[in-house]
């Protein structure tokens, strides 16, 4: 691949864990790599499309959302630089069940894993380690979707807000942070009514749990609202 890639961004992705710079470039070259650039609000892929390649976001950000039979938009995930999209579709050859839209100027590296998975071309230990990482990445995506399903069917609006804000706290390492979503996007992500969510935020503010100004939040409790659940694979 002639284009120079940001190896720091790639190494932050689970797919390239425990690989040297040279090994990252080597395994990428076996997967017909190519990059695409998207302007803000451009649709990257639509619900129902085939998505035969894994996409690694090099810069920018995307939203993954699903529109149900009633026309309600449900925000499934928010991805940024270093994140991966399309793992389940590329590995399982399933059609997408989400629409992917760029929320900023975005560049994505696309990689075909079909040759490694189905055409018996594994010839190097680096390729085997990549597939091991891919297996963990698919498992992690499955775990994320399972937890999101549990949240959507079992929890109150407040509990969903608490879990989301706690996750942002752990990610930022600070009780003060800026979330990457506006109010409507946050409601769509949590699968709740926007007005009900806004009312609950105001109640939490009035109870002294937090402060907020648009997308900026400050948790006022001494401990995080929800304990962080570490990923066991991050220790390896």
Coordinates of N, CA and C in Angstrom, one line a residue:
X1 N 0.9 -1.2 0.0 CA 0.0 0.0 0.0 C 0.9 1.2 0.0
X2 N 0.7 2.1 -1.0 CA 1.6 3.3 -1.1 C 1.3 4.4 -0.1
X3 N 0.0 4.6 0.3 CA -0.3 5.6 1.2 C 0.4 5.4 2.6
X4 N 0.9 6.4 3.2 CA 1.5 6.3 4.5 C 0.4 6.3 5.6
X5 N 0.4 5.3 6.4 CA -0.7 5.2 7.4 C -0.2 5.6 8.8
X6 N -1.1 6.1 9.6 CA -0.8 6.5 11.0 C -0.7 5.2 11.8
X7 N 0.5 4.7 12.1 CA 0.6 3.4 12.8 C 0.2 3.5 14.2
X8 N 0.2 4.7 14.8 CA -0.2 4.9 16.2 C -1.7 4.7 16.3
X9 N -2.5 5.1 15.3 CA -3.9 4.9 15.3 C -4.2 3.4 15.1
X10 N -3.5 2.8 14.2 CA -3.7 1.4 13.9 C -3.4 0.5 15.2
X11 N -2.3 0.8 15.8 CA -1.9 0.0 17.0 C -2.9 0.1 18.1
X12 N -3.7 1.2 18.2 CA -4.7 1.4 19.2 C -5.9 0.4 19.0
X13 N -5.9 -0.2 17.8 CA -7.0 -1.1 17.5 C -6.7 -2.5 17.9
X14 N -7.7 -3.2 18.4 CA -7.4 -4.6 18.9 C -7.0 -5.5 17.8
X15 N -7.3 -5.2 16.5 CA -6.9 -6.0 15.4 C -5.4 -6.2 15.3
X16 N -4.7 -5.1 15.7 CA -3.2 -5.1 15.5 C -2.5 -5.2 16.9
X17 N -3.1 -5.7 17.9 CA -2.5 -5.8 19.2 C -1.3 -6.7 19.1
X18 N -0.3 -6.4 19.8 CA 1.0 -7.2 19.9 C 1.7 -7.4 18.6
X19 N 1.4 -6.5 17.6 CA 2.2 -6.6 16.4 C 3.1 -5.4 16.3
X20 N 4.3 -5.6 15.7 CA 5.2 -4.5 15.5 C 4.7 -3.6 14.3
X21 N 5.3 -2.5 14.1 CA 5.0 -1.6 13.0 C 5.1 -2.4 11.6
X22 N 6.2 -3.1 11.5 CA 6.5 -3.9 10.3 C 5.5 -5.0 10.1
X23 N 5.1 -5.6 11.2 CA 4.1 -6.7 11.1 C 2.7 -6.1 10.7
X24 N 2.4 -5.0 11.3 CA 1.1 -4.3 10.9 C 1.0 -4.1 9.4
X25 N 2.0 -3.4 8.9 CA 2.1 -3.1 7.5 C 2.0 -4.4 6.6
X26 N 2.7 -5.4 7.1 CA 2.8 -6.6 6.3 C 1.5 -7.3 6.2
X27 N 0.7 -7.4 7.4 CA -0.5 -8.1 7.3 C -1.6 -7.3 6.6
X28 N -1.5 -6.0 6.7 CA -2.4 -5.1 5.9 C -2.3 -5.3 4.4
X29 N -1.0 -5.5 4.0 CA -0.8 -5.7 2.5 C -1.4 -6.9 2.0
X30 N -1.7 -7.9 2.8 CA -2.3 -9.2 2.4 C -3.8 -9.0 2.2
X31 N -4.4 -7.9 2.6 CA -5.9 -7.8 2.7 C -6.5 -6.7 1.7
X32 N -5.8 -6.5 0.6 CA -6.3 -5.6 -0.4 C -6.7 -4.3 0.2
X33 N -5.8 -3.6 0.8 CA -6.2 -2.4 1.6 C -6.5 -1.2 0.6
X34 N -7.5 -0.4 1.0 CA -7.7 0.9 0.3 C -8.4 1.8 1.3
X35 N -8.3 3.1 1.1 CA -8.9 4.1 1.9 C -9.9 4.9 1.2
X36 N -10.9 5.4 1.9 CA -11.9 6.2 1.4 C -12.1 7.4 2.3
X37 N -12.4 8.5 1.7 CA -12.7 9.7 2.5 C -14.1 10.2 2.4
X38 N -14.7 10.6 3.5 CA -16.1 11.0 3.5 C -16.3 12.4 4.1
X39 N -17.1 13.2 3.5 CA -17.4 14.5 4.1 C -18.5 14.3 5.2
X40 N -18.6 15.3 6.1 CA -19.6 15.3 7.1 C -21.0 15.1 6.6
X41 N -21.7 14.2 7.2 CA -23.1 13.9 6.9 C -23.2 12.9 5.7
X42 N -22.1 12.4 5.2 CA -22.1 11.5 4.1 C -22.4 10.1 4.6
X43 N -23.3 9.4 3.9 CA -23.6 8.0 4.2 C -22.5 7.1 3.8
X44 N -21.9 6.3 4.7 CA -20.8 5.4 4.4 C -21.4 4.1 3.9
X45 N -22.4 3.6 4.5 CA -23.1 2.4 4.1 C -24.5 2.4 4.7
X46 N -25.4 1.7 4.0 CA -26.8 1.7 4.4 C -27.3 0.4 5.0
X47 N -28.3 0.5 5.8 CA -29.0 -0.7 6.3 C -29.4 -1.6 5.2
X48 N -29.0 -2.9 5.2 CA -29.3 -3.8 4.2 C -28.1 -4.0 3.2
X49 N -27.1 -3.2 3.2 CA -26.0 -3.3 2.3 C -25.1 -4.5 2.7
X50 N -24.5 -5.1 1.7 CA -23.4 -6.0 2.0 C -22.2 -5.2 2.4
X51 N -21.4 -5.7 3.3 CA -20.2 -5.0 3.8 C -19.1 -6.0 4.0
X52 N -18.5 -6.3 2.9 CA -17.5 -7.4 2.9 C -16.1 -7.1 3.5
X53 N -15.9 -5.9 3.8 CA -14.6 -5.5 4.3 C -14.7 -4.9 5.7
X54 N -13.7 -5.1 6.5 CA -13.6 -4.4 7.8 C -13.1 -3.0 7.6
X55 N -13.7 -2.0 8.3 CA -13.3 -0.6 8.2 C -12.6 -0.2 9.4
X56 N -11.4 0.4 9.3 CA -10.7 0.9 10.4 C -10.7 2.5 10.3
X57 N -11.3 3.2 11.2 CA -11.4 4.6 11.1 C -10.0 5.2 11.4
X58 N -9.5 5.9 10.4 CA -8.2 6.6 10.6 C -8.3 8.0 11.1
X59 N -9.4 8.7 10.8 CA -9.6 10.0 11.3 C -11.1 10.3 11.2
X60 N -11.6 11.2 12.0 CA -13.0 11.6 12.0 C -13.9 10.7 12.9
X61 N -15.2 10.6 12.6 CA -16.1 9.8 13.4 C -17.3 9.4 12.6
X62 N -18.0 8.4 13.0 CA -19.2 7.9 12.4 C -20.3 7.6 13.4
X63 N -21.5 7.7 13.1 CA -22.6 7.1 13.9 C -23.2 5.9 13.2
X64 N -23.6 4.9 13.9 CA -24.2 3.7 13.4 C -25.7 3.7 14.0
X65 N -26.7 3.8 13.1 CA -28.0 3.9 13.7 C -28.9 3.0 12.9
X66 N -30.0 2.6 13.5 CA -31.0 1.7 12.9 C -32.4 2.4 13.0
X67 N -33.1 2.4 12.0 CA -34.5 2.9 12.0 C -35.5 1.8 12.0
X68 N -36.3 1.8 13.1 CA -37.3 0.7 13.2 C -38.5 0.9 12.3
X69 N -39.4 -0.1 12.4 CA -40.6 -0.1 11.5 C -41.5 1.1 11.8
X70 N -41.4 1.7 12.9 CA -42.2 2.9 13.2 C -41.5 4.2 12.9
X71 N -40.3 4.1 12.3 CA -39.6 5.3 11.9 C -38.7 5.9 12.9
X72 N -38.6 5.2 14.1 CA -37.8 5.7 15.2 C -36.3 5.4 14.9
X73 N -35.4 6.4 15.1 CA -34.0 6.3 14.8 C -33.3 5.9 16.1
X74 N -32.7 4.8 16.1 CA -31.9 4.3 17.3 C -30.4 4.3 17.0
X75 N -29.7 5.1 17.8 CA -28.3 5.2 17.6 C -27.6 4.1 18.3
X76 N -27.0 3.2 17.5 CA -26.4 2.0 18.0 C -25.0 2.1 18.6
X77 N -24.2 3.0 17.9 CA -22.8 3.1 18.3 C -22.2 4.4 17.8
X78 N -21.2 4.9 18.5 CA -20.5 6.1 18.0 C -19.0 5.7 18.0
X79 N -18.4 5.8 16.8 CA -17.0 5.4 16.6 C -16.1 6.5 16.1
X80 N -14.9 6.5 16.6 CA -13.9 7.5 16.2 C -12.6 6.9 15.7
X81 N -11.6 7.7 15.6 CA -10.3 7.3 15.1 C -9.8 6.1 15.9
X82 N -9.3 5.0 15.2 CA -8.8 3.8 15.9 C -9.9 2.8 16.1
X83 N -11.1 3.1 15.9 CA -12.2 2.1 16.1 C -12.4 1.3 14.8
X84 N -13.1 0.2 14.9 CA -13.4 -0.7 13.8 C -14.9 -0.8 13.5
X85 N -15.3 -0.9 12.3 CA -16.7 -1.1 12.0 C -16.8 -2.3 10.9
X86 N -17.9 -2.9 11.0 CA -18.2 -4.0 10.0 C -17.6 -5.3 10.3
X87 N -17.1 -5.6 11.5 CA -16.5 -6.9 11.8 C -17.5 -8.0 11.6
X88 N -18.7 -7.9 12.1 CA -19.6 -9.0 12.0 C -20.0 -9.3 10.6
X89 N -20.2 -8.2 9.8 CA -20.6 -8.4 8.4 C -19.5 -9.0 7.6
X90 N -18.3 -8.5 7.8 CA -17.1 -9.0 7.0 C -16.8 -10.4 7.3
X91 N -16.9 -10.8 8.6 CA -16.5 -12.2 9.0 C -17.7 -13.1 8.6
X92 N -18.9 -12.8 8.9 CA -20.0 -13.7 8.7 C -20.7 -13.5 7.4
X93 N -20.3 -12.5 6.6 CA -21.0 -12.2 5.3 C -22.5 -11.9 5.5
X94 N -22.8 -11.3 6.7 CA -24.1 -10.8 6.9 C -24.3 -9.4 6.3
X95 N -25.5 -9.1 5.9 CA -25.8 -7.7 5.5 C -25.9 -6.8 6.7
X96 N -25.6 -5.5 6.5 CA -25.7 -4.6 7.6 C -27.1 -4.4 8.1
X97 N -27.2 -4.2 9.4 CA -28.5 -3.9 10.0 C -28.5 -2.5 10.6
X98 N -27.5 -1.7 10.2 CA -27.4 -0.3 10.6 C -27.0 0.5 9.4
X99 N -27.3 1.8 9.5 CA -26.7 2.8 8.5 C -25.6 3.5 9.2
X100 N -24.5 3.7 8.4 CA -23.3 4.3 8.9 C -23.1 5.7 8.3
X101 N -23.1 6.7 9.1 CA -23.0 8.1 8.6 C -21.8 8.8 9.2
X102 N -21.0 9.5 8.4 CA -19.9 10.3 8.9 C -20.4 11.5 9.6
X103 N -19.9 11.8 10.8 CA -20.3 13.0 11.5 C -19.3 14.1 11.5
X104 N -18.2 13.8 10.8 CA -17.1 14.8 10.6 C -16.4 14.3 9.3
X105 N -15.5 15.1 8.8 CA -14.6 14.6 7.7 C -13.9 13.4 8.2
X106 N -14.1 12.3 7.5 CA -13.7 11.0 8.0 C -12.9 10.2 6.9
X107 N -11.9 9.5 7.4 CA -11.1 8.6 6.5 C -11.1 7.2 7.0
X108 N -11.4 6.2 6.2 CA -11.5 4.9 6.7 C -10.7 4.0 5.8
X109 N -9.9 3.1 6.5 CA -9.1 2.1 5.8 C -9.9 0.8 5.7
X110 N -10.2 0.3 4.5 CA -10.9 -1.0 4.3 C -10.0 -2.1 4.1
X111 N -10.3 -3.2 4.8 CA -9.5 -4.4 4.7 C -10.3 -5.7 4.4
X112 N -10.0 -6.4 3.4 CA -10.7 -7.7 3.1 C -10.1 -8.8 3.9
X113 N -10.9 -9.5 4.7 CA -10.4 -10.6 5.5 C -10.8 -11.9 4.9
X114 N -11.4 -11.9 3.8 CA -12.0 -13.1 3.1 C -10.8 -14.1 2.8
X115 N -9.7 -13.6 2.2 CA -8.6 -14.4 1.8 C -8.0 -15.2 3.0
X116 N -7.9 -14.5 4.1 CA -7.4 -15.1 5.3 C -8.3 -16.1 6.0
X117 N -9.6 -15.8 5.9 CA -10.6 -16.7 6.5 C -11.0 -17.9 5.7
X118 N -11.1 -17.7 4.4 CA -11.8 -18.7 3.6 C -10.9 -19.3 2.5
X119 N -9.8 -18.8 2.2 CA -9.0 -19.2 1.0 C -7.7 -19.9 1.3
X120 N -7.5 -20.2 2.6 CA -6.4 -21.0 3.1 C -5.0 -20.4 2.6
X121 N -4.9 -19.1 2.9 CA -3.6 -18.5 2.5 C -2.8 -18.1 3.7
X122 N -3.1 -18.7 4.8 CA -2.3 -18.4 6.0 C -0.9 -18.9 5.9
X123 N 0.1 -18.1 5.7 CA 1.4 -18.5 5.5 C 2.4 -17.9 6.5
X124 N 2.0 -17.1 7.4 CA 2.9 -16.4 8.3 C 2.3 -16.3 9.7
X125 N 3.1 -16.4 10.8 CA 2.6 -16.3 12.1 C 1.9 -14.9 12.4
X126 N 2.3 -13.9 11.6 CA 1.7 -12.6 11.8 C 0.2 -12.7 11.4
X127 N -0.1 -13.4 10.3 CA -1.5 -13.6 9.9 C -2.3 -14.3 10.9
X128 N -1.7 -15.3 11.5 CA -2.4 -16.1 12.5 C -2.7 -15.2 13.7
X129 N -1.7 -14.4 14.2 CA -2.0 -13.5 15.3 C -3.0 -12.5 15.0
X130 N -3.1 -12.0 13.7 CA -4.1 -11.1 13.3 C -5.5 -11.7 13.4
X131 N -5.6 -13.0 13.0 CA -6.9 -13.7 13.1 C -7.3 -13.9 14.6
X132 N -6.3 -14.2 15.4 CA -6.6 -14.3 16.8 C -7.2 -13.0 17.4
X133 N -6.6 -11.9 17.0 CA -7.0 -10.6 17.4 C -8.4 -10.3 16.8
X134 N -8.7 -10.7 15.6 CA -10.0 -10.5 15.0 C -11.0 -11.3 15.7
X135 N -10.7 -12.5 16.2 CA -11.7 -13.3 17.0 C -12.1 -12.5 18.2
X136 N -11.1 -12.0 18.9 CA -11.4 -11.2 20.1 C -12.2 -9.9 19.8
X137 N -11.9 -9.3 18.7 CA -12.6 -8.1 18.3 C -14.1 -8.4 18.1
X138 N -14.4 -9.5 17.4 CA -15.7 -10.0 17.1 C -16.4 -10.3 18.5
X139 N -15.7 -11.0 19.4 CA -16.3 -11.3 20.7 C -16.6 -10.0 21.5
X140 N -15.7 -9.0 21.4 CA -16.0 -7.8 22.1 C -17.2 -7.1 21.5
X141 N -17.3 -7.1 20.2 CA -18.5 -6.4 19.6 C -19.8 -7.2 20.0
X142 N -19.7 -8.5 20.1 CA -20.9 -9.3 20.6 C -21.2 -8.9 22.0
X143 N -20.2 -8.8 22.8 CA -20.5 -8.4 24.2 C -21.1 -7.0 24.4
X144 N -20.6 -6.1 23.5 CA -21.2 -4.7 23.5 C -22.6 -4.8 23.1
X145 N -23.0 -5.5 22.1 CA -24.3 -5.6 21.6 C -25.2 -6.2 22.6
X146 N -24.7 -7.3 23.3 CA -25.5 -7.9 24.4 C -25.8 -7.0 25.5
X147 N -24.9 -6.2 25.9 CA -25.1 -5.3 27.0 C -26.0 -4.1 26.6
X148 N -25.9 -3.7 25.3 CA -26.8 -2.7 24.9 C -28.3 -3.2 24.8
X149 N -28.4 -4.5 24.4 CA -29.8 -5.0 24.4 C -30.3 -5.1 25.8
X150 N -29.5 -5.6 26.8 CA -30.0 -5.6 28.1 C -30.4 -4.3 28.7
X151 N -29.6 -3.3 28.4 CA -29.9 -1.9 28.8 C -31.3 -1.4 28.2
X152 N -31.5 -1.8 26.9 CA -32.7 -1.3 26.3 C -34.0 -1.9 26.7
X153 N -33.9 -3.1 27.3 CA -35.2 -3.8 27.7 C -35.4 -3.9 29.2
X154 N -34.4 -3.6 30.0 CA -34.5 -3.8 31.4 C -34.4 -2.5 32.3
X155 N -33.8 -1.5 31.8 CA -33.4 -0.4 32.6 C -34.2 0.8 32.5
X156 N -34.3 1.6 33.6 CA -35.1 2.9 33.5 C -34.2 3.9 32.8
X157 N -34.8 5.0 32.5 CA -34.1 6.1 31.8 C -32.9 6.6 32.7
X158 N -33.2 6.7 34.0 CA -32.1 7.1 34.9 C -30.9 6.1 34.9
X159 N -31.2 4.9 35.0 CA -30.2 3.9 35.0 C -29.4 3.9 33.7
X160 N -30.0 4.1 32.6 CA -29.3 4.2 31.3 C -28.4 5.4 31.3
X161 N -28.9 6.5 31.8 CA -28.1 7.7 31.9 C -26.9 7.5 32.8
X162 N -27.1 6.9 33.9 CA -26.1 6.6 34.9 C -25.0 5.8 34.3
X163 N -25.4 4.7 33.6 CA -24.4 3.8 33.0 C -23.6 4.6 31.9
X164 N -24.3 5.4 31.1 CA -23.6 6.1 30.0 C -22.6 7.1 30.5
X165 N -23.1 7.9 31.5 CA -22.2 9.0 32.1 C -21.1 8.4 32.8
X166 N -21.3 7.2 33.5 CA -20.2 6.6 34.2 C -19.1 6.1 33.2
X167 N -19.6 5.5 32.1 CA -18.6 5.1 31.1 C -17.8 6.2 30.5
X168 N -18.4 7.4 30.4 CA -17.7 8.6 29.9 C -16.7 9.0 31.0
X169 N -17.1 8.9 32.2 CA -16.2 9.2 33.3 C -15.0 8.4 33.3
X170 N -15.2 7.1 33.2 CA -14.0 6.1 33.1 C -13.2 6.4 31.9
X171 N -13.8 6.7 30.8 CA -13.0 6.9 29.6 C -12.2 8.2 29.7
X172 N -12.7 9.2 30.3 CA -12.0 10.5 30.4 C -11.0 10.5 31.6
X173 N -11.3 9.7 32.6 CA -10.5 9.7 33.8 C -10.7 10.9 34.6
X174 N -11.9 11.6 34.5 CA -12.2 12.8 35.2 C -13.7 12.9 35.4
X175 N -14.1 13.5 36.5 CA -15.6 13.7 36.7 C -16.1 14.8 35.7
X176 N -15.2 15.6 35.1 CA -15.7 16.6 34.2 C -15.3 16.1 32.8
X177 N -16.2 16.1 31.9 CA -16.0 15.6 30.5 C -17.0 16.1 29.5
X178 N -16.7 16.0 28.3 CA -17.6 16.4 27.2 C -18.0 15.1 26.4
X179 N -19.3 14.9 26.3 CA -19.8 13.7 25.6 C -19.8 14.0 24.1
X180 N -19.7 13.0 23.2 CA -19.7 13.3 21.7 C -21.1 13.3 21.1
X181 N -22.1 13.5 21.9 CA -23.5 13.5 21.4 C -24.3 14.7 21.9
X182 N -25.2 15.2 21.0 CA -26.1 16.2 21.4 C -27.3 15.5 22.1
X183 N -28.3 16.3 22.5 CA -29.4 15.7 23.3 C -30.2 14.7 22.5
X184 N -30.5 15.0 21.3 CA -31.3 14.0 20.5 C -30.5 12.7 20.2
X185 N -29.2 12.9 19.9 CA -28.4 11.7 19.7 C -28.2 10.9 20.9
X186 N -28.1 11.5 22.1 CA -28.0 10.8 23.3 C -29.3 10.0 23.6
X187 N -30.4 10.7 23.4 CA -31.7 10.0 23.6 C -31.8 8.8 22.6
X188 N -31.4 9.0 21.3 CA -31.5 7.9 20.4 C -30.5 6.7 20.8
X189 N -29.4 7.1 21.3 CA -28.4 6.1 21.7 C -28.9 5.3 22.9
X190 N -29.6 5.9 23.8 CA -30.1 5.3 25.0 C -31.5 4.6 24.8
X191 N -32.1 4.8 23.6 CA -33.4 4.3 23.3 C -34.5 4.8 24.3
X192 N -34.4 6.1 24.5 CA -35.4 6.8 25.4 C -36.0 8.0 24.7
X193 N -37.1 8.5 25.2 CA -37.7 9.7 24.7 C -36.9 10.9 25.2
X194 N -36.7 11.8 24.2 CA -35.8 13.0 24.5 C -36.3 13.8 25.7
X195 N -37.6 14.1 25.7 CA -38.2 14.9 26.8 C -38.1 14.2 28.1
X196 N -38.3 12.9 28.1 CA -38.2 12.2 29.4 C -36.8 12.2 29.9
X197 N -35.8 12.0 29.0 CA -34.4 12.0 29.3 C -34.0 13.4 29.9
X198 N -34.4 14.5 29.2 CA -34.1 15.8 29.7 C -34.7 16.1 31.1
X199 N -35.9 15.6 31.3 CA -36.5 15.8 32.6 C -35.7 15.0 33.7
X200 N -35.2 13.8 33.3 CA -34.4 13.0 34.3 C -33.1 13.7 34.6
X201 N -32.5 14.2 33.6 CA -31.2 15.0 33.8 C -31.4 16.1 34.7
X202 N -32.5 16.8 34.5 CA -32.8 18.0 35.4 C -33.0 17.5 36.9
X203 N -33.7 16.4 37.0 CA -33.9 15.8 38.4 C -32.6 15.4 39.0
X204 N -31.7 14.8 38.2 CA -30.4 14.4 38.7 C -29.5 15.7 39.1
X205 N -29.7 16.7 38.3 CA -29.0 18.0 38.6 C -29.5 18.6 39.9
X206 N -30.9 18.6 40.1 CA -31.5 19.2 41.3 C -31.2 18.4 42.5
X207 N -30.9 17.1 42.3 CA -30.6 16.2 43.5 C -29.1 16.3 43.8
X208 N -28.3 17.1 43.1 CA -26.9 17.3 43.4 C -26.0 16.2 42.9
X209 N -26.5 15.4 41.9 CA -25.7 14.3 41.4 C -24.7 14.8 40.3
X210 N -25.1 15.8 39.6 CA -24.3 16.3 38.5 C -24.6 17.7 38.1
X211 N -23.8 18.3 37.3 CA -24.0 19.5 36.6 C -23.8 19.3 35.1
X212 N -24.5 20.1 34.3 CA -24.3 20.0 32.8 C -24.6 21.3 32.1
X213 N -23.9 21.5 31.0 CA -24.1 22.6 30.2 C -23.9 22.1 28.7
X214 N -25.0 21.9 28.0 CA -25.0 21.3 26.7 C -24.3 19.9 26.8
X215 N -23.2 19.7 26.1 CA -22.5 18.4 26.1 C -21.5 18.3 27.2
X216 N -21.3 19.3 28.0 CA -20.3 19.2 29.1 C -21.0 18.8 30.4
X217 N -20.4 17.8 31.1 CA -21.0 17.2 32.3 C -19.9 17.2 33.4
X218 N -20.4 17.3 34.6 CA -19.6 17.2 35.8 C -20.3 16.3 36.8
X219 N -19.8 15.2 37.1 CA -20.4 14.3 38.1 C -20.0 14.8 39.5
X220 N -20.9 15.0 40.4 CA -20.7 15.5 41.7 C -20.6 14.5 42.8
X221 N -20.9 13.2 42.5 CA -20.7 12.2 43.4 C -19.3 11.9 43.7
X222 N -19.0 11.4 44.8 CA -17.5 11.1 45.2 C -17.0 9.9 44.4
X223 N -17.8 9.0 44.2 CA -17.4 7.8 43.4 C -18.1 7.7 42.1
X224 N -17.6 7.0 41.1 CA -18.4 6.8 39.9 C -19.7 6.2 40.2
X225 N -20.7 6.6 39.4 CA -22.1 6.0 39.6 C -22.1 4.5 39.4
X226 N -21.4 4.1 38.4 CA -21.4 2.6 38.1 C -19.9 2.2 38.0
X227 N -19.6 1.1 38.6 CA -18.2 0.6 38.6 C -17.9 0.2 37.1
X228 N -16.6 0.5 36.8 CA -16.1 0.1 35.5 C -15.9 -1.4 35.4
X229 N -16.3 -2.0 34.3 CA -16.0 -3.5 34.1 C -14.9 -3.6 33.1
X230 N -13.7 -4.0 33.6 CA -12.5 -4.0 32.8 C -12.6 -5.2 31.7
X231 N -12.1 -4.9 30.6 CA -12.1 -6.0 29.5 C -10.9 -6.9 29.9
X232 N -11.2 -8.2 30.1 CA -10.2 -9.2 30.4 C -9.1 -9.3 29.3
X233 N -9.5 -9.0 28.1 CA -8.5 -9.1 27.0 C -7.5 -8.0 27.0
X234 N -7.8 -6.9 27.7 CA -6.8 -5.8 27.7 C -5.6 -6.1 28.5
X235 N -5.6 -7.2 29.3 CA -4.5 -7.5 30.2 C -3.5 -8.4 29.4
X236 N -3.8 -8.9 28.3 CA -2.9 -9.8 27.6 C -1.9 -9.1 26.7

